[in-house]
Amino acid sequence: MSNPQPLPPPTADDKVPARILAIELETRIATQPLHYRSGDEETAAKSLKTLFDTTRDLLAEHTEARAFATAAIFLLNQMLRPNTARWHRWMVDGKFNSELSRRQFRYELQLLRPQLKEFQELLDIIASGEAKATAVFAALVKSQPSVDERRVDLGPSVRPRFAEEVEPKSGGLPEGIKEGAAFLTAQQIEKMEHATIRQRRVALGSPETELQNASGLCLSGGGIRSATFSLGIVQVLARQGLFEKFDYLSTVSGGGYLGTFLTSYLGAARTGSEKIRDVINDAFVAQSGREPDAIRHLRNNSRYLISGGVWARLKMLGLVLTGIVTNTLLLLPLPLLAVLLVWLLVQVGAWSPDGIAAPSLRGTPVFQVFKYAALVFGVAWLALPLIRNIARGKEWNSLPAKTRSFWEAMAVVLGVIVLLIAALVVVPGFFQIASAIRYHRLNLSFLPGIRRLLESEKALAAIAALAPLFLGLFAAKAKPGTRKKKWLTLLFALSGPVLAFAVFLIVGNRSVGPDPVWLIGRVAFVTGLITLWGWLFVDINEFSPHRYYRNRLCECYLAVPQRSERGAVRSLIRRILHGRKKDETHSKSHVGVLRQLALSEINKSGAAPYHLINCAVNLPASLEPNLRGREADFFAFTRDYCGGPVCGYIKTDVLEKLDPNMDVGTAMAVSGAAASVNMGVKTLKHLRFLLTLLNVRLGYWLRNPAVGPRHWWNPPGPRYLFREMTGWMHEKSGYLNLSDGGHIENLALYEMLRRRCKFIVVIDGGMEPGMEAADLMLAQRYAEIDLGIRFEIDLADLALDANRRSRAYAVFGKIHYRPHSDNTGEHDLGWLVYFHLAHTGSEPGYVMDYARQNPDFPHQTTGDQIYDEAQFEAYRRLGECAAESLFRPEISEPFIATRPDPMADESAPVFKTLDDWFAALASSLLPDNDPAFKPTTPPASPGEA
């Protein structure tokens, strides 16, 4: 925006248009005081818009009025246009329906009114022909912000620190783990991180001695969709020379796929003295038009879940079936123990296997206890209203209040006892029905086919066994929100207990029923054998799909620029089928994959940022009040330490000795364990039993350092399967249940906020067809409650239009960090770029064609984890388009500190530092009424997303 020319001396030609425009300004609603509780904001905005039109008409009619023309053009371009353009956008978007927008409009109008009043006085001077009009105009021009003032100041430097608001527990660990080992404090964690980041910055040429303005790149959950979309953005950041500037790489779930690839490939040990930026360029920047081998490797392995051909599919099928059988065997002792309990009651004469109406049953102690317990329970329940009335309003420690508490607890206990005894009372009747079915004694009048089915014990047993599987499949495919979905889900939830009861009836009827045919000793022997096998030898981690999932992920994302590590069996099969020699590399791209990579050994070259792999530790039975009903807590894996606020942090090398299986591949798989029995805030409690039985368990049981080392006789066995099924998990149990980090926070943003990062880029690749940014809202809630951090970000540009497209791929906002006690009390200011899976319609033709063929693009289901070439490229290129949109000339060129050589390569980096890039983004993307442009003018109220 250029400054206007000086005002020429007024002449007679200026008198009429100046007088007309002065009258227009004086009489318009927008230039008069607007009471806070009255008036129409939209009408006031339209009034200024018509003033704009009136002024242009006067300019067209009075072409000789030079002084008026100079002043009027200044009014239009520098006083009205910045406001009317924004307010018109608000009207189009319907923002005047928002109380926040109405308040903001009144505040801005309040600031504009004195300026318009000064301009009206200038018009009166021009109309009178006074010479002082030139000086008045010059003063008015000077009061308006210049071009230089339109560049946002990013604020003072921010010192990163590990948030003490969620101080982790500290203290010693059991001696068996490691001599001198202890939980780490926040200060120790901060020291380790800062030392690594400072060393990396020095390698990049930074002369600073004190770490300031940390930066973080966050890759969200969303499976391979998020990993591929994020890949395109990372490629652009690498080409722009900015990827190397990020200090932290925080990943969760699908974002962890790409994060692991970045860490393993860039951080692999190399020969020579390659610089960090050269390593990054080799991996992500095309040379002579040829796609880098690293990117080609990801493209070629985008069908990672079914890589390995027939052998991998057979292995996956065997793993699923083995897991279901193993879980069934581990749970089988429960109904068998119930049978043994019934047999014991028969032996002591407390129970009879005869029918429910048989006199022998009525005379048993069980039936007598049932009668008296039911009577006492009935009296206690009937007296409960009287007890409550007496205790109403009394002190909590008074006798009536204590009596009420005791009475209520007694009624609950009696109710449970009555229900349990009632179950024993009615069981004989079921045994009679089971015997009738076994010996075809049922007299049914149904159709012959249904009658034969109901009279067949084997057929009913098969139905009970297969019902959970088929009901689960049907419930998963049913349309969400429909009545069919609800009924199928209910039946699916009930099918598990029905199966356990069926086992109890069949075994109980054949061993202690009216017509026993099995020796009870055989039942006891089988029960004891299965129990000992499960409790002593079975590690439920090894029988879940976790291992298969981990290995498939490693074959795609645990990549290094060297030869692959392949197992002996797979190498033999490959050699038999393809005739390859043992020493042949994995592919012509010279990119290999690792089977194992220790967490403590990652990123030796320092080329990748400091990586945090975020998971969730499920703690639904914890008494920790800071969990606030979330049923899970944050848990992170890094090169130096692992843990979370509630469970505590320990050094990574200590954890690796505690559980040798916990390496980078395992951490990546655990961070992406979306399908689990317990899923933090997303847990389906009514489906826990069935999901456990069907082995839908991608999570991982990690030995709890606070309890002690693991031995061969104490693996996570049936006890932890029962904990998983019932949700009885807390931070003091022997093993900790870890699952997808998205089960508590799906953007990996929380940990960057804890470290008070100055610059944060969040890539949200989650499935969200409505573009509500729900994961960002959740992270905001956590940040404000836990850390006292507030956001200021407008998501309007991501909203969908009638064609289900967005105006932008990303939005820009501010982060207000809570002040620390050692500063002036002012909030530290951070900056946030938030990318979302948006479709603007400006993508290349083949991406648009893919969208035409797949209407749900770019929010195809996360359940689809097998991408072909077209799907992979559509999401990767979409990520490139998203990142390139923030380097467009209209955003970058007005704010480039050192302009590049016009003759240089167009792909050369535009900005030298993240500070320059974020300053340009702030200057271009923040609303032009943002207080950042006018630091001395306080806003009416902070903006909210």
XYZ file of C-alpha atoms in Angstrom, residues 78 158 231 545 567 600 655 675 722 733 808:
11
model
C -6.612 3.380 3.368
C 10.502 -17.552 24.511
C 4.995 -36.548 3.623
C -1.953 -58.802 16.257
C 14.538 -63.103 8.615
C 18.515 -45.190 22.654
C 13.453 -49.317 29.932
C -7.910 -50.912 17.424
C -8.836 -59.992 32.565
C -0.195 -52.619 38.398
C -7.542 -22.746 2.366
